[in-house]
Short mmCIF file of C-alpha atoms in Angstrom, two decimals:
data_model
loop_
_atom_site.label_atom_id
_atom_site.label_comp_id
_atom_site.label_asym_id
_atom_site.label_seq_id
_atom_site.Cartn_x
_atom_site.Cartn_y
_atom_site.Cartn_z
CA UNK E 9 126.58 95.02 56.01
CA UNK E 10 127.11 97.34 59.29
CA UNK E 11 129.60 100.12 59.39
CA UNK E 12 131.03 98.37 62.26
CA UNK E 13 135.39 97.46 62.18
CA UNK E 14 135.17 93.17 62.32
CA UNK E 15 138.67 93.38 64.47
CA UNK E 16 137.36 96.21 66.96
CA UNK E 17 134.39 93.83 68.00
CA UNK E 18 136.41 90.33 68.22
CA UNK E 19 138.94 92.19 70.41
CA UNK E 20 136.67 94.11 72.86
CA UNK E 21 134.05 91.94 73.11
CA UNK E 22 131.45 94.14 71.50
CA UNK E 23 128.57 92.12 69.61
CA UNK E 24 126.20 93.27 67.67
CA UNK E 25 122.79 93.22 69.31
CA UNK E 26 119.83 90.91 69.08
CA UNK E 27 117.48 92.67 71.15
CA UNK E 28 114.10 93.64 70.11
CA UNK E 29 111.99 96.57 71.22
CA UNK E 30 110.26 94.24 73.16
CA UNK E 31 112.71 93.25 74.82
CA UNK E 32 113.61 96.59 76.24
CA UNK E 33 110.14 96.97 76.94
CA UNK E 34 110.30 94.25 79.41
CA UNK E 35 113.49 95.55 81.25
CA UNK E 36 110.67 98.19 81.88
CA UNK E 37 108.40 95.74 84.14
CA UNK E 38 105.32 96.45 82.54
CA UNK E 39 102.63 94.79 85.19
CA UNK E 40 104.80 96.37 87.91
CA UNK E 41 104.57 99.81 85.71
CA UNK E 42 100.45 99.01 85.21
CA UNK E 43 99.91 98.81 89.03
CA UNK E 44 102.28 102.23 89.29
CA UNK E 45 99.96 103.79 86.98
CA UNK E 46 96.81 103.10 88.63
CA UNK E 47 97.85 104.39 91.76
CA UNK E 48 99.48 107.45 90.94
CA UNK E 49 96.13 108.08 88.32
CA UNK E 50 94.33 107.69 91.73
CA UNK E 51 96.24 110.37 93.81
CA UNK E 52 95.64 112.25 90.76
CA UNK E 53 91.57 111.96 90.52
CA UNK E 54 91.52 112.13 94.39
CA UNK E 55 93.15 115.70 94.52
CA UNK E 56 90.97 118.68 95.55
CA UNK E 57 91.76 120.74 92.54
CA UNK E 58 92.55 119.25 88.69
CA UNK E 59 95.08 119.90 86.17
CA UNK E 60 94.86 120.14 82.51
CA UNK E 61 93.71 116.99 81.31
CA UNK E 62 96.90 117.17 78.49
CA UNK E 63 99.92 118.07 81.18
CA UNK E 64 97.93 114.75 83.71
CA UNK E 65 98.11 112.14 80.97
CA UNK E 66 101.87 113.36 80.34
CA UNK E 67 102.31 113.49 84.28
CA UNK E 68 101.33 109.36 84.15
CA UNK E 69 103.30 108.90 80.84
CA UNK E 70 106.31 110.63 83.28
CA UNK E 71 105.63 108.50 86.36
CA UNK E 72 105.27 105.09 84.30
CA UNK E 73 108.41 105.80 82.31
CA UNK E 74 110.34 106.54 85.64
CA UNK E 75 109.01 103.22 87.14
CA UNK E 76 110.22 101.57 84.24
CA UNK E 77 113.52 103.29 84.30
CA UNK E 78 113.59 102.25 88.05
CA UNK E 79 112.76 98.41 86.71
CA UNK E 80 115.63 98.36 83.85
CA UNK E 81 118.46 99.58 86.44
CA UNK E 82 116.70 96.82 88.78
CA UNK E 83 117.32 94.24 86.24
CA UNK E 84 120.69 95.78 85.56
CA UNK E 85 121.91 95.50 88.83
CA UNK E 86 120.60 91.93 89.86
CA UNK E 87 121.22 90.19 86.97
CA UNK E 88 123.51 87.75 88.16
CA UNK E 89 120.78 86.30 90.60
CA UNK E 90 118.01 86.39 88.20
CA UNK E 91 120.10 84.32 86.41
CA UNK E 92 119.53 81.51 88.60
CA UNK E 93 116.51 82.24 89.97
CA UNK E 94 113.33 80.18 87.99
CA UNK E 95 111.20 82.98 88.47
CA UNK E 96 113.62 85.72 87.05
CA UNK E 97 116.00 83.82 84.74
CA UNK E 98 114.10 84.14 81.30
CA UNK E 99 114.52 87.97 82.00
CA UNK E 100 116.16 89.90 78.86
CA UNK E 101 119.76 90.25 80.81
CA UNK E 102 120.13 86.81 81.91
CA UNK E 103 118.69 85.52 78.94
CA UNK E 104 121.56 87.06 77.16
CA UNK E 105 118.57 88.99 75.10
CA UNK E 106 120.13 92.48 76.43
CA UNK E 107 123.47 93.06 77.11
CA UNK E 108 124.07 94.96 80.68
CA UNK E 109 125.64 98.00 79.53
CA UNK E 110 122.27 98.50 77.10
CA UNK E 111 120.04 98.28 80.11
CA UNK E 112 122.09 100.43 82.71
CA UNK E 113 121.88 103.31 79.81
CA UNK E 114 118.34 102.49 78.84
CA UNK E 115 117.37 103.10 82.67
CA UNK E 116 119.66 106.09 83.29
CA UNK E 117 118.42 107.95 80.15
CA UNK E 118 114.88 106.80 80.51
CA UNK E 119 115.59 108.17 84.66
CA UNK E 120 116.44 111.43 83.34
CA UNK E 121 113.91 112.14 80.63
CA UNK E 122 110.93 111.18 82.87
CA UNK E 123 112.21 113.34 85.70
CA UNK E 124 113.07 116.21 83.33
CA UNK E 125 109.66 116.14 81.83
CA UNK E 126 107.75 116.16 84.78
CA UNK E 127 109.58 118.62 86.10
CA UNK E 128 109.63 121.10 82.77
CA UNK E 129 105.87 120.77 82.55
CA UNK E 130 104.06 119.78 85.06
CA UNK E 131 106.25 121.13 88.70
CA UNK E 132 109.14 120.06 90.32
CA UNK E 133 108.07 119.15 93.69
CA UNK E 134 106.49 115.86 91.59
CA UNK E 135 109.85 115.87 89.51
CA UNK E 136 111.67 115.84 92.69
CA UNK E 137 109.12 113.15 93.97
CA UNK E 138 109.66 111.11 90.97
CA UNK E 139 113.85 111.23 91.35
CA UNK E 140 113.66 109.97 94.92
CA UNK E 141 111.45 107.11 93.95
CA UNK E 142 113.90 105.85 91.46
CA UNK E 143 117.04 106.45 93.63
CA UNK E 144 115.58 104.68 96.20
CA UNK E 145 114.56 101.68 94.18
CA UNK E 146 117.68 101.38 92.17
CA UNK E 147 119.80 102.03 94.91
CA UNK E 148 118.63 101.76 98.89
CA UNK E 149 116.75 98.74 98.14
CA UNK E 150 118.26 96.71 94.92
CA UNK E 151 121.84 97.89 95.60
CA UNK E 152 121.98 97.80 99.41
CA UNK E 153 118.85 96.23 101.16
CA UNK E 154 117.91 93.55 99.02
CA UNK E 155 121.44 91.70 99.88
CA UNK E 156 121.88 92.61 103.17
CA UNK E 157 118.81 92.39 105.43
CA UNK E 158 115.22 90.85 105.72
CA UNK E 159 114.04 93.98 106.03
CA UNK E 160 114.80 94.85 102.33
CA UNK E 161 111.19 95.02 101.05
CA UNK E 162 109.66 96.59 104.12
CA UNK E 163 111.71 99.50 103.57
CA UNK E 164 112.07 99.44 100.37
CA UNK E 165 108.57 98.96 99.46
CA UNK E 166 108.31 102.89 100.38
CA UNK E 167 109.71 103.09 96.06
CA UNK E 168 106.18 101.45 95.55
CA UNK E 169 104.11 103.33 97.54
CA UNK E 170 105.30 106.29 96.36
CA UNK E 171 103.76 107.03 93.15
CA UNK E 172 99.87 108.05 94.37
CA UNK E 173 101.96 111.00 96.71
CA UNK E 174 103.60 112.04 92.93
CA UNK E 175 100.18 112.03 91.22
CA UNK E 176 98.78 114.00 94.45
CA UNK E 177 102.14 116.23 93.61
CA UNK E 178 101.55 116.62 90.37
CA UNK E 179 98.38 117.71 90.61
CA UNK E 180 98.31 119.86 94.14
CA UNK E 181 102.56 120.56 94.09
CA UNK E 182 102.24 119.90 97.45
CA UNK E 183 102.11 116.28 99.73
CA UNK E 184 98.83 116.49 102.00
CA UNK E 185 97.44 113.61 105.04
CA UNK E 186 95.60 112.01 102.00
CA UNK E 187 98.11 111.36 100.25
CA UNK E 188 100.15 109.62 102.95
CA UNK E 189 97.36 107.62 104.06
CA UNK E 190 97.38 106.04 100.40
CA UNK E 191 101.15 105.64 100.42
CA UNK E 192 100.90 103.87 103.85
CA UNK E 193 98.07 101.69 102.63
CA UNK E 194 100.86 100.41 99.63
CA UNK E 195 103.48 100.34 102.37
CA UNK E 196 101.68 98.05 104.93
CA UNK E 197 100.46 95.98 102.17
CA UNK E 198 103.76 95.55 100.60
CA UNK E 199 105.23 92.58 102.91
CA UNK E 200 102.57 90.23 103.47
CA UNK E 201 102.39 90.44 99.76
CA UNK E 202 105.81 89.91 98.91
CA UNK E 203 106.94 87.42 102.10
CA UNK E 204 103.61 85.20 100.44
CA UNK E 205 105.76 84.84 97.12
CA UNK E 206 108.66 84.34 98.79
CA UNK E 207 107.42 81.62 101.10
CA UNK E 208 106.58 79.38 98.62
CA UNK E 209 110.31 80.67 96.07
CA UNK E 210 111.83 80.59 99.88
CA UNK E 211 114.30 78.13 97.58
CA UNK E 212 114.84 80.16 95.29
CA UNK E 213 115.83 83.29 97.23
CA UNK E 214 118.21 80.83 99.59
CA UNK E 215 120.04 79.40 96.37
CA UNK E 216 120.87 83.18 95.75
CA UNK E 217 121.84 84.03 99.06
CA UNK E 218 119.12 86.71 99.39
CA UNK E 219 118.45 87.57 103.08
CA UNK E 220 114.39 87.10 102.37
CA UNK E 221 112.46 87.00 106.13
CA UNK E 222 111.20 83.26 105.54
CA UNK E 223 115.48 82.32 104.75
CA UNK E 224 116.32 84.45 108.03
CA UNK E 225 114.22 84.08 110.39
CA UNK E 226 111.94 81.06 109.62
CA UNK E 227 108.44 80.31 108.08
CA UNK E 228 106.42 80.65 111.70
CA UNK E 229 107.81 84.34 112.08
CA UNK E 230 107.39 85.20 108.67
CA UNK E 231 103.75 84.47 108.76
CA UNK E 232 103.12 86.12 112.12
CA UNK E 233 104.66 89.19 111.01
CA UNK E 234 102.61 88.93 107.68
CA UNK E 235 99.74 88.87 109.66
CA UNK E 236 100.16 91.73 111.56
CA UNK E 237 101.31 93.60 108.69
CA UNK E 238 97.80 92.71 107.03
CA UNK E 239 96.03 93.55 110.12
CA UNK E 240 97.73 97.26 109.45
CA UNK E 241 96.86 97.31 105.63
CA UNK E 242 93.08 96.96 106.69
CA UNK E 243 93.24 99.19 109.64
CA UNK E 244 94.68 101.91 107.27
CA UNK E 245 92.95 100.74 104.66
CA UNK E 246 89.26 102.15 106.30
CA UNK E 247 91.13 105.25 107.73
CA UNK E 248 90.29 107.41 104.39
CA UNK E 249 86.89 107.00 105.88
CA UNK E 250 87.82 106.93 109.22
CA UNK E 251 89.35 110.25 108.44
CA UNK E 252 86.54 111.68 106.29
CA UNK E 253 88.33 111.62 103.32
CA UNK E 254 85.67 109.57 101.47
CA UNK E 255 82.56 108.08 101.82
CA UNK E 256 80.75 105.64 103.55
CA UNK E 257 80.32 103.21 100.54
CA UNK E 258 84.27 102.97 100.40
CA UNK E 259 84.28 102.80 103.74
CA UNK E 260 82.35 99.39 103.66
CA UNK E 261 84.17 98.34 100.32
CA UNK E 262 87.37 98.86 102.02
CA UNK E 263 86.35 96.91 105.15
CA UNK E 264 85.74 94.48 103.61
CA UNK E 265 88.54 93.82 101.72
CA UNK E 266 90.48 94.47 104.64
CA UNK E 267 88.53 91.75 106.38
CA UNK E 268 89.05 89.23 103.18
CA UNK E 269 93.09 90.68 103.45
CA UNK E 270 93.49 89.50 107.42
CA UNK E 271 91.29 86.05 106.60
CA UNK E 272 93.84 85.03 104.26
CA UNK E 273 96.64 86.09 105.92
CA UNK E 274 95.29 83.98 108.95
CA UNK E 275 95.09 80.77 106.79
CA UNK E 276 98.60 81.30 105.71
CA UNK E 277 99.17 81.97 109.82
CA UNK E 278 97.30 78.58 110.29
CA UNK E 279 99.44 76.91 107.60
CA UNK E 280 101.90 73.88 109.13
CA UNK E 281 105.24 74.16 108.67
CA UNK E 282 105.73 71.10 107.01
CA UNK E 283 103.30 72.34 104.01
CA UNK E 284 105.44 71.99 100.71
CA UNK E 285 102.30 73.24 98.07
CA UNK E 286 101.45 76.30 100.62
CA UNK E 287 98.38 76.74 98.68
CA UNK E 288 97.53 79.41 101.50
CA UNK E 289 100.44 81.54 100.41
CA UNK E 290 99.33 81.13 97.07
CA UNK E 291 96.06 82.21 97.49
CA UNK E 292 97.52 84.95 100.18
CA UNK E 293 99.54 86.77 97.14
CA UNK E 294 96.68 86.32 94.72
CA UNK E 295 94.44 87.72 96.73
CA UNK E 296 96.81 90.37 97.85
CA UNK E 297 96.93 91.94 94.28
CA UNK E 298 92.86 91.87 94.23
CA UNK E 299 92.96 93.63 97.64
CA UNK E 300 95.22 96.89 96.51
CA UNK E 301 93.67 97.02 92.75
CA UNK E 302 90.13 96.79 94.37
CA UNK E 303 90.88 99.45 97.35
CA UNK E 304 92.78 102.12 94.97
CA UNK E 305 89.27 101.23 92.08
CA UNK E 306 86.68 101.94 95.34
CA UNK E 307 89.04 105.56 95.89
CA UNK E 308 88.83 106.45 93.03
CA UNK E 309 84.86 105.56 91.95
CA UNK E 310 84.45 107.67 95.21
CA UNK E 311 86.43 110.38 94.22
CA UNK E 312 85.11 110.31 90.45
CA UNK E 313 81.24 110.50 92.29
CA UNK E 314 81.77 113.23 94.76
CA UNK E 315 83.58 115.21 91.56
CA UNK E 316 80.28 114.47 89.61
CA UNK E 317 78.33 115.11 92.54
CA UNK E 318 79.91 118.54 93.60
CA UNK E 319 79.48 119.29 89.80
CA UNK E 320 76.02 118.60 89.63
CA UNK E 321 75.20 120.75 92.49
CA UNK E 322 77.00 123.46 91.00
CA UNK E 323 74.41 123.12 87.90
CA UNK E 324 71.32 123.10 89.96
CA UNK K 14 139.35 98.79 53.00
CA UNK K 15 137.76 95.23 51.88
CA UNK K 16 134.16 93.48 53.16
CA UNK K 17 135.60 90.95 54.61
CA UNK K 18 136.60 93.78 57.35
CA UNK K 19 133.03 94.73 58.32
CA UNK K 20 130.31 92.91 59.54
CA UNK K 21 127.61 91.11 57.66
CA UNK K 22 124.14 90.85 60.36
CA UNK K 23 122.99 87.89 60.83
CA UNK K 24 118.46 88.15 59.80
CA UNK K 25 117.88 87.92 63.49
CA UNK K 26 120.31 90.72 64.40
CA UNK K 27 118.52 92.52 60.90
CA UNK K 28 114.94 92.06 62.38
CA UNK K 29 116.54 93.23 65.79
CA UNK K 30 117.77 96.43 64.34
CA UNK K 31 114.70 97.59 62.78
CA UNK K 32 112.77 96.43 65.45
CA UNK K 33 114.21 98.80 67.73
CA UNK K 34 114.78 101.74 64.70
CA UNK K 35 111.04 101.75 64.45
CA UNK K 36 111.03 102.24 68.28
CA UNK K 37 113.29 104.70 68.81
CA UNK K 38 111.97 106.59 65.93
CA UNK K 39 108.44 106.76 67.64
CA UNK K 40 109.43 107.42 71.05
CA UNK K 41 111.47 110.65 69.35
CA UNK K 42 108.09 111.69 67.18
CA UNK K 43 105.87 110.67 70.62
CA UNK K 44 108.48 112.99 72.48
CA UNK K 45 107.97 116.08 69.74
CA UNK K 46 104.38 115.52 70.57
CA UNK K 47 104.23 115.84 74.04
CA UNK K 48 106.58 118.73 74.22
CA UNK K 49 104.88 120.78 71.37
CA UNK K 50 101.31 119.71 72.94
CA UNK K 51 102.07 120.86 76.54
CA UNK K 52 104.05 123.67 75.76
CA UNK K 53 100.09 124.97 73.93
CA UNK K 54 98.06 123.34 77.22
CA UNK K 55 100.40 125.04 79.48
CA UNK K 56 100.80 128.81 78.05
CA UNK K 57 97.67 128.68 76.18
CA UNK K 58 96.87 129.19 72.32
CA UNK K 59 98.54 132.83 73.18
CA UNK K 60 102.06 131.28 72.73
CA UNK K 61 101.39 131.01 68.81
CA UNK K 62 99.74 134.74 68.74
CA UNK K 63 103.01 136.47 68.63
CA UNK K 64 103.86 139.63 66.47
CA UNK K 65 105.73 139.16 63.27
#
């Protein structure tokens, strides 16, 4: 039996709720999270100077909890087009798993404890960092761009690249040319990755009314413009090295990468309109994933060997 | 006030519940953890050497 009047919830439409832990877990996005913590463990490892090994694992727990956050208000806000989305409809809103209210006050409280934390104990610059990144997920791009332009991932795939700047933050308290040139790499990577997906869901996002770049302004365009924007991921994607930022054995890893990056994106370029499998596009966003968990694992395997090596010499 | 006034949970909504009590219950301890562990990495063992 739960303390709970019978009348109050037939007449206000409260129920009581069936949703697991795990389901709130997954308002949380946890691959999206996994990729957020990688990077931002990267701009951590990559800083010049280190921080106590006890305040850097809480500045990740911080950062992945504020993704999360970002992911549940996300989910709160677009529910009624991942409802009829295929990719997005057995999420816990639409599902009927979570009700809405739960997951706007999940993300807001989750919001304000990770940004709190990180501010409390590690610095505020991060903190601050941290509080733009969900702001402008939760509200530039899934309140306002995602509905009204085709630019809506371009810009807001800045929330993304954001998190390797707040482990550089956390770490430094200040933003440095390094840690830009990782946030562009995520930036320029983010729409040849994401116009991939939705070339082949292209019906999916026009169903919903979602202004997505192949929906506005055709498949040809969309894949020219992806192919430009990969040319720019690999371009930026050497410039650590270029820069002299790390070494030569990224450099090479990174090239090529970058060179694998612009081949597929040239196959998807090559791809005829008419193609209904778009295996290209396929492999395109497969690969895409590969190409930004490979580039952020050579950074930081460079990073973690100059560390050891600068260490080392400091023994001799 | 009678039973037939409250609500009897369905097992589903039962295994929901402590589901997420068991949740919320270690996210408070994890919280506890972190705070009282960085509050000793950031001001050092000195913060417990206080006079009585």
């Amino acid at each position: 039996m739960a303390l709970v009047n019978k009348s109050a919830l037939d007449n206000a439409g409260m129920r009581m709720s069936e949703a697991t832990a795990g389901d709130f877990l997954e308002l949380l996005k946890p691959r999206v999270m996994s990729l957020v913590v990688f990077t931002a463990f990267v701009g951590m490892v990559a800083a010049p100077v280190t921080l106590n090994p006890i305040l850097a694992i809480i500045s990740i727990l911080a950062i992945a909890i504020g993704a999360g956050a970002s992911g549940a208000l996300n989910m709160w806000y677009d529910a009624d087009i991942d409802a009829v989305m295929s990719r997005t409809r057995g999420r816990p809103i639409p599902s009927g798993r979570v009700q809405p209210g739960e997951a706007l006050v999940f993300g807001l409280v989750l919001s304000a404890l990770s940004v709190m934390t990180l501010g409390v104990l590690v610095n505020w610059l991060a903190a601050s960092l941290l509080a733009f990144t969900i702001f402008f997920y939760a509200v530039i791009y899934s309140m306002w761009l995602k509905r009204s332009t085709p630019q809506n991932i371009v810009i807001g795939g800045a929330a993304g690249a954001f998190p390797p700047v707040i482990g550089w933050a956390a770490v430094t308290g200040s933003v440095s040319i390094e840690s830009v040139v990782l946030f562009l790499i995520i930036f320029l990577w983010t729409p040849p990755h994401f116009w991939a997906l939705a070339l082949f869901k292209s019906g999916d996002y026009g169903r919903v009314g979602i202004p997505m770049m192949p929906n506005v302004a055709g498949s040809l365009s969309t894949r020219r413009q992806m192919f430009v924007y990969a040319v720019l991921t690999a371009a930026c994607g050497v410039a650590p090295w270029l820069l002299g930022y790390t070494t030569m054995g990224y450099g090479m890893i990174a090239g090529g990468l970058g060179l694998g990056f612009v081949y597929y994106a040239w196959k998807v370029l090559q791809m005829p309109d008419s193609d209904q499998v778009m295996k290209p596009a396929k492999s395109l966003f497969a690969y895409s994933l590969l190409y930004l968990f490979g580039i952020f694992a050579a950074y930081l395997a460079d990073a973690v060997a100059h560390r050891a090596f600068v260490m080392s010499g400091a023994f001799i | 006030m009678m039973d037939d006034d409250f609500v009897t949970l369905t097992d589903s909504q039962k295994r929901a519940r402590r589901s997420r009590s068991v949740a919320i219950g270690l996210a408070l301890f994890a919280l506890v953890v972190v705070f009282y562990v960085a509050t000793i990495a950031k001001f050092g063992p000195a913060i417990l050497d206080r006079p009585m």
